[in-house]
mmCIF file of C-alpha atoms in Angstrom:
data_model
loop_
_atom_site.group_PDB
_atom_site.id
_atom_site.type_symbol
_atom_site.label_atom_id
_atom_site.label_comp_id
_atom_site.label_asym_id
_atom_site.label_seq_id
_atom_site.Cartn_x
_atom_site.Cartn_y
_atom_site.Cartn_z
ATOM 1 C CA MET A 11 -62.935 29.326 60.401
ATOM 2 C CA LYS A 12 -64.478 26.896 62.894
ATOM 3 C CA ASP A 13 -63.517 23.235 62.932
ATOM 4 C CA GLY A 14 -65.920 21.033 61.066
ATOM 5 C CA GLU A 15 -67.241 23.967 59.041
ATOM 6 C CA ASN A 16 -68.234 22.882 55.559
ATOM 7 C CA ASP A 17 -65.479 24.157 53.249
ATOM 8 C CA ASP A 18 -67.746 23.705 50.224
ATOM 9 C CA ALA A 19 -69.942 26.512 51.510
ATOM 10 C CA LYS A 20 -67.032 28.939 51.517
ATOM 11 C CA ARG A 21 -66.885 31.230 48.496
ATOM 12 C CA LEU A 22 -63.787 33.367 48.606
ATOM 13 C CA VAL A 23 -63.156 36.677 46.900
ATOM 14 C CA PHE A 24 -59.407 37.228 46.655
ATOM 15 C CA VAL A 25 -58.149 40.767 46.103
ATOM 16 C CA THR A 26 -54.547 41.359 45.065
ATOM 17 C CA VAL A 27 -52.506 44.517 44.415
ATOM 18 C CA GLY A 28 -49.223 42.711 43.759
ATOM 19 C CA THR A 29 -46.166 44.632 44.903
ATOM 20 C CA THR A 30 -47.878 47.985 44.484
ATOM 21 C CA SER A 31 -49.674 50.322 46.834
ATOM 22 C CA PHE A 32 -53.309 50.613 45.791
ATOM 23 C CA ASP A 33 -55.306 51.958 48.731
ATOM 24 C CA ALA A 34 -58.109 53.132 46.429
ATOM 25 C CA LEU A 35 -58.861 49.519 45.514
ATOM 26 C CA VAL A 36 -58.685 48.273 49.120
ATOM 27 C CA ASN A 37 -60.997 51.096 50.183
ATOM 28 C CA ALA A 38 -63.421 50.332 47.367
ATOM 29 C CA VAL A 39 -63.527 46.634 48.128
ATOM 30 C CA VAL A 40 -64.409 47.103 51.820
ATOM 31 C CA SER A 41 -66.958 49.847 51.144
ATOM 32 C CA ASP A 42 -70.458 48.995 52.314
ATOM 33 C CA ASN A 43 -72.128 48.745 48.921
ATOM 34 C CA VAL A 44 -69.404 46.510 47.456
ATOM 35 C CA LYS A 45 -69.451 44.176 50.450
ATOM 36 C CA GLU A 46 -73.244 44.081 50.285
ATOM 37 C CA GLU A 47 -73.184 43.181 46.575
ATOM 38 C CA LEU A 48 -70.590 40.442 47.144
ATOM 39 C CA HIS A 49 -72.673 39.061 50.007
ATOM 40 C CA LYS A 50 -75.802 39.161 47.825
ATOM 41 C CA ARG A 51 -74.000 37.134 45.151
ATOM 42 C CA GLY A 52 -73.223 34.412 47.647
ATOM 43 C CA TYR A 53 -69.595 35.170 48.491
ATOM 44 C CA THR A 54 -68.724 34.446 52.110
ATOM 45 C CA HIS A 55 -65.119 35.519 52.535
ATOM 46 C CA LEU A 56 -63.060 38.494 51.371
ATOM 47 C CA LEU A 57 -59.271 38.179 51.550
ATOM 48 C CA ILE A 58 -57.144 41.170 50.587
ATOM 49 C CA GLN A 59 -53.455 41.066 49.681
ATOM 50 C CA MET A 60 -52.683 44.738 50.230
ATOM 51 C CA GLY A 61 -49.004 44.964 49.254
ATOM 52 C CA ARG A 62 -47.330 48.267 50.115
ATOM 53 C CA GLY A 63 -50.638 49.972 50.860
ATOM 54 C CA ILE A 64 -51.023 52.098 53.981
ATOM 55 C CA TYR A 65 -54.729 51.646 54.635
ATOM 56 C CA SER A 66 -55.515 48.524 56.717
ATOM 57 C CA PRO A 67 -59.171 47.538 56.392
ATOM 58 C CA PRO A 68 -61.090 46.444 59.487
ATOM 59 C CA LYS A 69 -61.115 42.660 59.871
ATOM 60 C CA CYS A 70 -64.355 40.799 60.370
ATOM 61 C CA ASP A 71 -64.896 37.153 61.279
ATOM 62 C CA GLY A 72 -68.332 36.955 59.642
ATOM 63 C CA VAL A 73 -69.972 34.951 62.474
ATOM 64 C CA ASP A 74 -73.050 37.162 62.218
ATOM 65 C CA GLY A 75 -73.569 35.972 58.636
ATOM 66 C CA SER A 76 -71.936 38.983 57.028
ATOM 67 C CA LEU A 77 -68.907 38.860 54.713
ATOM 68 C CA ALA A 78 -65.761 37.737 56.568
ATOM 69 C CA VAL A 79 -62.895 40.141 55.853
ATOM 70 C CA ASP A 80 -59.182 39.479 56.298
ATOM 71 C CA TYR A 81 -55.980 40.861 54.810
ATOM 72 C CA PHE A 82 -52.223 40.388 54.567
ATOM 73 C CA THR A 83 -49.417 42.371 52.923
ATOM 74 C CA PHE A 84 -47.294 39.950 50.920
ATOM 75 C CA SER A 85 -46.877 36.270 50.245
ATOM 76 C CA SER A 86 -44.138 34.420 48.374
ATOM 77 C CA SER A 87 -46.793 32.989 46.085
ATOM 78 C CA ILE A 88 -50.430 33.908 45.642
ATOM 79 C CA ALA A 89 -51.210 30.910 43.423
ATOM 80 C CA ASP A 90 -52.838 28.985 46.292
ATOM 81 C CA TYR A 91 -55.060 31.929 47.175
ATOM 82 C CA ILE A 92 -56.130 32.347 43.559
ATOM 83 C CA GLN A 93 -56.780 28.620 43.283
ATOM 84 C CA SER A 94 -59.093 28.632 46.306
ATOM 85 C CA ALA A 95 -60.968 31.757 45.187
ATOM 86 C CA SER A 96 -64.339 31.912 43.447
ATOM 87 C CA LEU A 97 -63.629 35.458 42.233
ATOM 88 C CA VAL A 98 -60.414 37.429 41.914
ATOM 89 C CA ILE A 99 -60.232 41.218 41.948
ATOM 90 C CA SER A 100 -56.796 42.357 40.877
ATOM 91 C CA HIS A 101 -54.736 45.432 40.049
ATOM 92 C CA ALA A 102 -53.791 45.701 36.379
ATOM 93 C CA GLY A 103 -50.354 44.092 36.617
ATOM 94 C CA SER A 104 -49.789 41.614 33.796
ATOM 95 C CA GLY A 105 -48.352 38.990 36.154
ATOM 96 C CA SER A 106 -51.431 38.924 38.387
ATOM 97 C CA ILE A 107 -53.769 39.013 35.398
ATOM 98 C CA PHE A 108 -52.234 36.070 33.572
ATOM 99 C CA GLU A 109 -51.646 34.035 36.726
ATOM 100 C CA THR A 110 -55.398 34.282 37.409
ATOM 101 C CA LEU A 111 -56.500 33.675 33.815
ATOM 102 C CA LYS A 112 -54.283 30.610 33.495
ATOM 103 C CA LEU A 113 -55.885 29.154 36.642
ATOM 104 C CA GLY A 114 -59.269 29.693 34.998
ATOM 105 C CA LYS A 115 -60.690 31.983 37.671
ATOM 106 C CA PRO A 116 -63.226 34.778 37.062
ATOM 107 C CA LEU A 117 -61.387 38.073 37.190
ATOM 108 C CA ILE A 118 -62.183 41.751 37.641
ATOM 109 C CA VAL A 119 -59.200 43.994 36.906
ATOM 110 C CA VAL A 120 -59.210 47.395 38.590
ATOM 111 C CA VAL A 121 -57.012 50.034 36.970
ATOM 112 C CA ASN A 122 -55.116 52.401 39.262
ATOM 113 C CA GLU A 123 -55.847 55.919 38.050
ATOM 114 C CA ASP A 124 -53.118 57.405 40.213
ATOM 115 C CA LEU A 125 -50.331 55.813 38.196
ATOM 116 C CA MET A 126 -48.514 58.265 35.939
ATOM 117 C CA ASP A 127 -47.905 56.089 32.917
ATOM 118 C CA ASN A 128 -51.044 54.047 32.621
ATOM 119 C CA HIS A 129 -50.227 51.647 29.825
ATOM 120 C CA GLN A 130 -51.528 48.936 32.175
ATOM 121 C CA CYS A 131 -55.118 49.690 31.196
ATOM 122 C CA GLU A 132 -54.316 48.808 27.543
ATOM 123 C CA LEU A 133 -53.853 45.160 28.492
ATOM 124 C CA ALA A 134 -56.906 45.022 30.778
ATOM 125 C CA GLU A 135 -59.145 46.696 28.174
ATOM 126 C CA GLU A 136 -57.922 44.427 25.373
ATOM 127 C CA LEU A 137 -58.590 41.308 27.459
ATOM 128 C CA GLU A 138 -62.007 42.685 28.419
ATOM 129 C CA GLU A 139 -62.846 43.165 24.726
ATOM 130 C CA ARG A 140 -61.937 39.513 24.216
ATOM 131 C CA LYS A 141 -64.309 38.681 27.109
ATOM 132 C CA HIS A 142 -61.650 37.120 29.330
ATOM 133 C CA LEU A 143 -62.260 39.458 32.284
ATOM 134 C CA TYR A 144 -64.093 42.559 33.470
ATOM 135 C CA CYS A 145 -62.301 45.890 33.786
ATOM 136 C CA ALA A 146 -63.178 48.654 36.246
ATOM 137 C CA ARG A 147 -61.896 51.683 38.131
ATOM 138 C CA PRO A 148 -62.067 51.877 41.955
ATOM 139 C CA HIS A 149 -65.139 54.142 41.811
ATOM 140 C CA THR A 150 -66.918 51.913 39.259
ATOM 141 C CA LEU A 151 -66.232 48.590 40.996
ATOM 142 C CA HIS A 152 -69.681 48.411 42.578
ATOM 143 C CA GLN A 153 -71.349 49.102 39.227
ATOM 144 C CA THR A 154 -69.291 46.363 37.555
ATOM 145 C CA LEU A 155 -70.213 43.903 40.292
ATOM 146 C CA THR A 156 -73.945 44.560 39.876
ATOM 147 C CA LYS A 157 -73.826 44.206 36.090
ATOM 148 C CA MET A 158 -71.349 41.351 35.622
ATOM 149 C CA GLY A 159 -72.328 37.972 34.246
ATOM 150 C CA LEU A 160 -69.428 35.662 35.078
ATOM 151 C CA GLU A 161 -70.907 32.828 33.022
ATOM 152 C CA SER A 162 -70.387 34.891 29.883
ATOM 153 C CA LEU A 163 -66.632 35.130 30.407
ATOM 154 C CA VAL A 164 -64.551 33.166 27.908
ATOM 155 C CA ARG A 165 -61.895 30.843 29.299
ATOM 156 C CA TYR A 166 -58.382 32.036 28.441
ATOM 157 C CA THR A 167 -56.174 29.641 26.475
ATOM 158 C CA PRO A 168 -52.513 29.901 27.570
ATOM 159 C CA GLY A 169 -50.057 30.926 24.878
ATOM 160 C CA ASP A 170 -47.253 28.999 23.325
ATOM 161 C CA GLY A 171 -43.666 30.087 22.800
ATOM 162 C CA THR A 172 -42.980 27.686 19.925
ATOM 163 C CA PRO A 173 -43.473 30.250 17.126
ATOM 164 C CA VAL A 174 -40.739 32.438 18.636
ATOM 165 C CA ALA A 175 -38.361 29.506 19.005
ATOM 166 C CA ARG A 176 -39.031 28.410 15.421
ATOM 167 C CA ILE A 177 -38.299 31.844 13.965
ATOM 168 C CA ILE A 178 -35.123 32.194 16.028
ATOM 169 C CA ASP A 179 -33.927 28.690 15.073
ATOM 170 C CA ARG A 180 -34.549 29.397 11.407
ATOM 171 C CA PHE A 181 -32.665 32.705 11.628
ATOM 172 C CA LEU A 182 -29.706 30.999 13.274
ATOM 173 C CA GLY A 183 -29.639 28.384 10.531
ATOM 174 C CA PHE A 184 -30.963 25.390 12.414
ATOM 175 C CA PRO A 185 -33.009 22.958 10.294
ATOM 176 C CA ASP A 186 -36.759 22.802 10.900
ATOM 177 C CA ASP A 187 -37.921 19.724 12.860
ATOM 178 C CA MET B 25 -26.485 42.920 35.031
ATOM 179 C CA MET B 26 -26.409 46.201 36.908
ATOM 180 C CA ARG B 27 -29.695 47.976 36.814
ATOM 181 C CA ARG B 28 -30.020 51.681 36.421
ATOM 182 C CA GLU B 29 -32.848 52.896 38.682
ATOM 183 C CA LEU B 30 -35.054 55.544 37.134
ATOM 184 C CA PRO B 31 -35.708 58.558 39.393
ATOM 185 C CA HIS B 32 -39.200 58.697 40.884
ATOM 186 C CA ASP B 33 -41.343 61.779 40.571
ATOM 187 C CA ASP B 34 -43.060 62.308 43.907
ATOM 188 C CA GLY B 35 -43.754 65.996 43.228
ATOM 189 C CA GLU B 36 -41.534 67.005 46.142
ATOM 190 C CA THR B 37 -38.133 67.268 44.455
ATOM 191 C CA THR B 38 -36.301 70.573 44.184
ATOM 192 C CA PRO B 39 -34.114 71.720 41.268
ATOM 193 C CA LEU B 40 -31.018 70.657 43.238
ATOM 194 C CA LEU B 41 -32.424 67.187 43.785
ATOM 195 C CA HIS B 42 -33.339 67.003 40.072
ATOM 196 C CA LEU B 43 -29.721 67.859 39.221
ATOM 197 C CA LEU B 44 -28.421 65.251 41.644
ATOM 198 C CA GLU B 45 -30.798 62.679 40.133
ATOM 199 C CA ASP B 46 -29.628 63.534 36.589
ATOM 200 C CA VAL B 47 -25.964 63.252 37.605
ATOM 201 C CA THR B 48 -26.635 59.893 39.299
ATOM 202 C CA SER B 49 -28.544 58.755 36.199
ATOM 203 C CA VAL B 50 -25.627 59.614 33.912
ATOM 204 C CA TRP B 51 -23.200 57.871 36.267
ATOM 205 C CA THR B 52 -25.290 54.706 36.602
ATOM 206 C CA THR B 53 -25.778 54.627 32.829
ATOM 207 C CA ILE B 54 -22.007 54.769 32.345
ATOM 208 C CA VAL B 55 -21.555 51.993 34.914
ATOM 209 C CA ALA B 56 -24.210 49.898 33.141
ATOM 210 C CA ILE B 57 -22.490 50.366 29.760
ATOM 211 C CA VAL B 58 -19.075 49.446 31.170
ATOM 212 C CA HIS B 59 -20.596 46.395 32.847
ATOM 213 C CA ALA B 60 -22.293 45.416 29.568
ATOM 214 C CA LEU B 61 -18.967 45.733 27.735
ATOM 215 C CA TRP B 62 -17.291 43.502 30.313
ATOM 216 C CA LEU B 63 -20.084 40.904 30.018
ATOM 217 C CA MET B 64 -19.855 40.919 26.202
ATOM 218 C CA ILE B 65 -16.118 40.315 26.179
ATOM 219 C CA ARG B 66 -16.246 37.726 28.946
ATOM 220 C CA ILE B 67 -19.262 35.693 27.742
ATOM 221 C CA ARG B 68 -19.289 36.427 23.973
ATOM 222 C CA PRO B 69 -22.974 35.499 23.763
ATOM 223 C CA GLN B 70 -24.175 34.090 20.462
ATOM 224 C CA VAL B 71 -27.734 34.998 21.324
ATOM 225 C CA ILE B 72 -29.097 37.937 23.292
ATOM 226 C CA LEU B 73 -32.786 37.446 24.062
ATOM 227 C CA CYS B 74 -34.517 40.324 25.803
ATOM 228 C CA ASN B 75 -37.860 42.032 26.431
ATOM 229 C CA GLY B 76 -39.389 45.309 27.623
ATOM 230 C CA PRO B 77 -37.405 46.893 30.454
ATOM 231 C CA GLY B 78 -34.593 49.291 29.589
ATOM 232 C CA THR B 79 -32.044 47.127 31.413
ATOM 233 C CA CYS B 80 -31.411 45.377 28.105
ATOM 234 C CA ILE B 81 -30.403 48.557 26.257
ATOM 235 C CA PRO B 82 -26.737 48.853 27.346
ATOM 236 C CA LEU B 83 -26.089 45.230 26.386
ATOM 237 C CA CYS B 84 -27.889 45.544 23.039
ATOM 238 C CA VAL B 85 -26.073 48.790 22.210
ATOM 239 C CA ILE B 86 -22.688 47.200 22.937
ATOM 240 C CA ALA B 87 -23.572 44.073 20.907
ATOM 241 C CA PHE B 88 -24.781 46.247 18.027
ATOM 242 C CA LEU B 89 -21.621 48.397 18.080
ATOM 243 C CA PHE B 90 -19.542 45.234 17.976
ATOM 244 C CA LYS B 91 -21.517 44.104 14.901
ATOM 245 C CA VAL B 92 -20.980 47.459 13.221
ATOM 246 C CA LEU B 93 -17.248 47.068 13.855
ATOM 247 C CA GLY B 94 -17.350 43.636 12.238
ATOM 248 C CA ILE B 95 -17.330 41.565 15.452
ATOM 249 C CA ARG B 96 -20.464 39.525 14.735
ATOM 250 C CA TRP B 97 -20.621 37.525 17.957
ATOM 251 C CA SER B 98 -24.243 38.077 18.967
ATOM 252 C CA SER B 99 -27.670 37.924 17.351
ATOM 253 C CA ILE B 100 -30.171 40.150 19.137
ATOM 254 C CA PHE B 101 -33.778 39.032 19.556
ATOM 255 C CA TYR B 102 -36.306 41.309 21.238
ATOM 256 C CA VAL B 103 -39.736 40.132 22.422
ATOM 257 C CA GLU B 104 -42.005 43.053 23.340
ATOM 258 C CA SER B 105 -43.820 42.641 26.646
ATOM 259 C CA VAL B 106 -47.342 41.174 26.639
ATOM 260 C CA ALA B 107 -48.419 44.308 28.541
ATOM 261 C CA ARG B 108 -47.755 46.400 25.431
ATOM 262 C CA VAL B 109 -50.842 46.191 23.215
ATOM 263 C CA LYS B 110 -50.864 49.426 21.193
ATOM 264 C CA LYS B 111 -47.491 51.071 21.810
ATOM 265 C CA LEU B 112 -43.958 49.780 22.229
ATOM 266 C CA PHE B 113 -41.813 50.255 25.314
ATOM 267 C CA LEU B 114 -39.121 52.895 24.875
ATOM 268 C CA SER B 115 -36.488 50.149 24.624
ATOM 269 C CA GLY B 116 -38.545 48.431 21.915
ATOM 270 C CA LEU B 117 -38.849 51.704 19.995
ATOM 271 C CA LEU B 118 -35.085 52.177 20.108
ATOM 272 C CA LEU B 119 -34.287 48.641 19.005
ATOM 273 C CA TYR B 120 -36.906 48.723 16.241
ATOM 274 C CA ASN B 121 -36.233 52.190 14.793
ATOM 275 C CA LEU B 122 -32.454 51.923 14.972
ATOM 276 C CA ARG B 123 -32.715 48.385 13.531
ATOM 277 C CA MET B 124 -30.534 47.013 16.322
ATOM 278 C CA ALA B 125 -32.518 43.796 16.805
ATOM 279 C CA ASP B 126 -32.026 40.991 14.285
ATOM 280 C CA GLN B 127 -35.575 39.777 14.883
ATOM 281 C CA PHE B 128 -38.322 41.716 16.662
ATOM 282 C CA PHE B 129 -41.394 40.022 18.163
ATOM 283 C CA VAL B 130 -44.742 41.477 19.267
ATOM 284 C CA GLN B 131 -47.603 39.717 21.039
ATOM 285 C CA TRP B 132 -50.597 41.748 19.830
ATOM 286 C CA PRO B 133 -51.830 42.294 16.261
ATOM 287 C CA GLN B 134 -52.244 46.058 16.726
ATOM 288 C CA LEU B 135 -48.492 46.388 17.183
ATOM 289 C CA GLN B 136 -47.719 44.395 14.067
ATOM 290 C CA LYS B 137 -49.858 46.804 12.054
ATOM 291 C CA ASN B 138 -47.878 49.773 13.364
ATOM 292 C CA TYR B 139 -44.487 48.053 13.192
ATOM 293 C CA PRO B 140 -44.554 45.892 10.066
ATOM 294 C CA ARG B 141 -40.988 44.585 10.409
ATOM 295 C CA ALA B 142 -42.009 42.840 13.632
ATOM 296 C CA HIS B 143 -43.135 39.215 13.834
ATOM 297 C CA TYR B 144 -46.580 38.804 15.394
ATOM 298 C CA VAL B 145 -46.385 35.631 17.508
ATOM 299 C CA GLY B 146 -49.595 35.914 19.519
ATOM 300 C CA CYS B 147 -49.914 36.160 23.278
ATOM 301 C CA LEU B 148 -47.074 34.133 24.788
ATOM 302 C CA MET B 149 -48.469 34.023 28.345
#
């Protein structure tokens, strides 16, 4: 980024695969039609956290007006990246999903079809039914991007552990407050 | 507590490697149970609070056996992972069906329908 560049004009798409290896998602996200769709929707930067993946996408500085592309493998915390993003595209790990939802960011969850036990998609599909996010597969990501209406997403309300504590306290014989 | 690593299936293992993996699994399970026993006696927890991964099973089994033998040190509370919407984790299934947990919590209504002895507490995240 150049000095003096207007940060308000930057619209970042942050892609995260957590601690997994998810080359299919990284490939999908840097494919021409996906990048074109993101560019059309006004996104300027694409940052990919690629985890243990093998495929390294080509970087691009975006000076010619195209989507700027960058990547890294891991970070101790991705909260800052999520916070500065206008759109998050994530693997279906529950940690990444809820970290993004709690920060109130629009989210597309991409399910990894190569995983053997795919209970992950249960959570993504349930949250999609409740309109908290969009759910896709690597080969349907472009389609989801063309059809999505981010304004129709419902903000997620964080949960509360008090009911669990109350039931446990009651079981152990502590008086109710 | 010591964690028993599950063998990975990369499609390349031979029968000998499978056997070696099974033997290592049995050994690490024994080590985990012995470690759990040592922790129980040393700490005597009044409350064991656990969730999805199978790492909790050795400790819960030991605590449950103690209860069966009349040593009622620990109450066991299991909270199923938020990632489990329609089906329980294997550890949850064990604790629910064998009635090892004193109280069992689920975070999605579909699970409460299938496991009526569980408390539905909503999404905790």
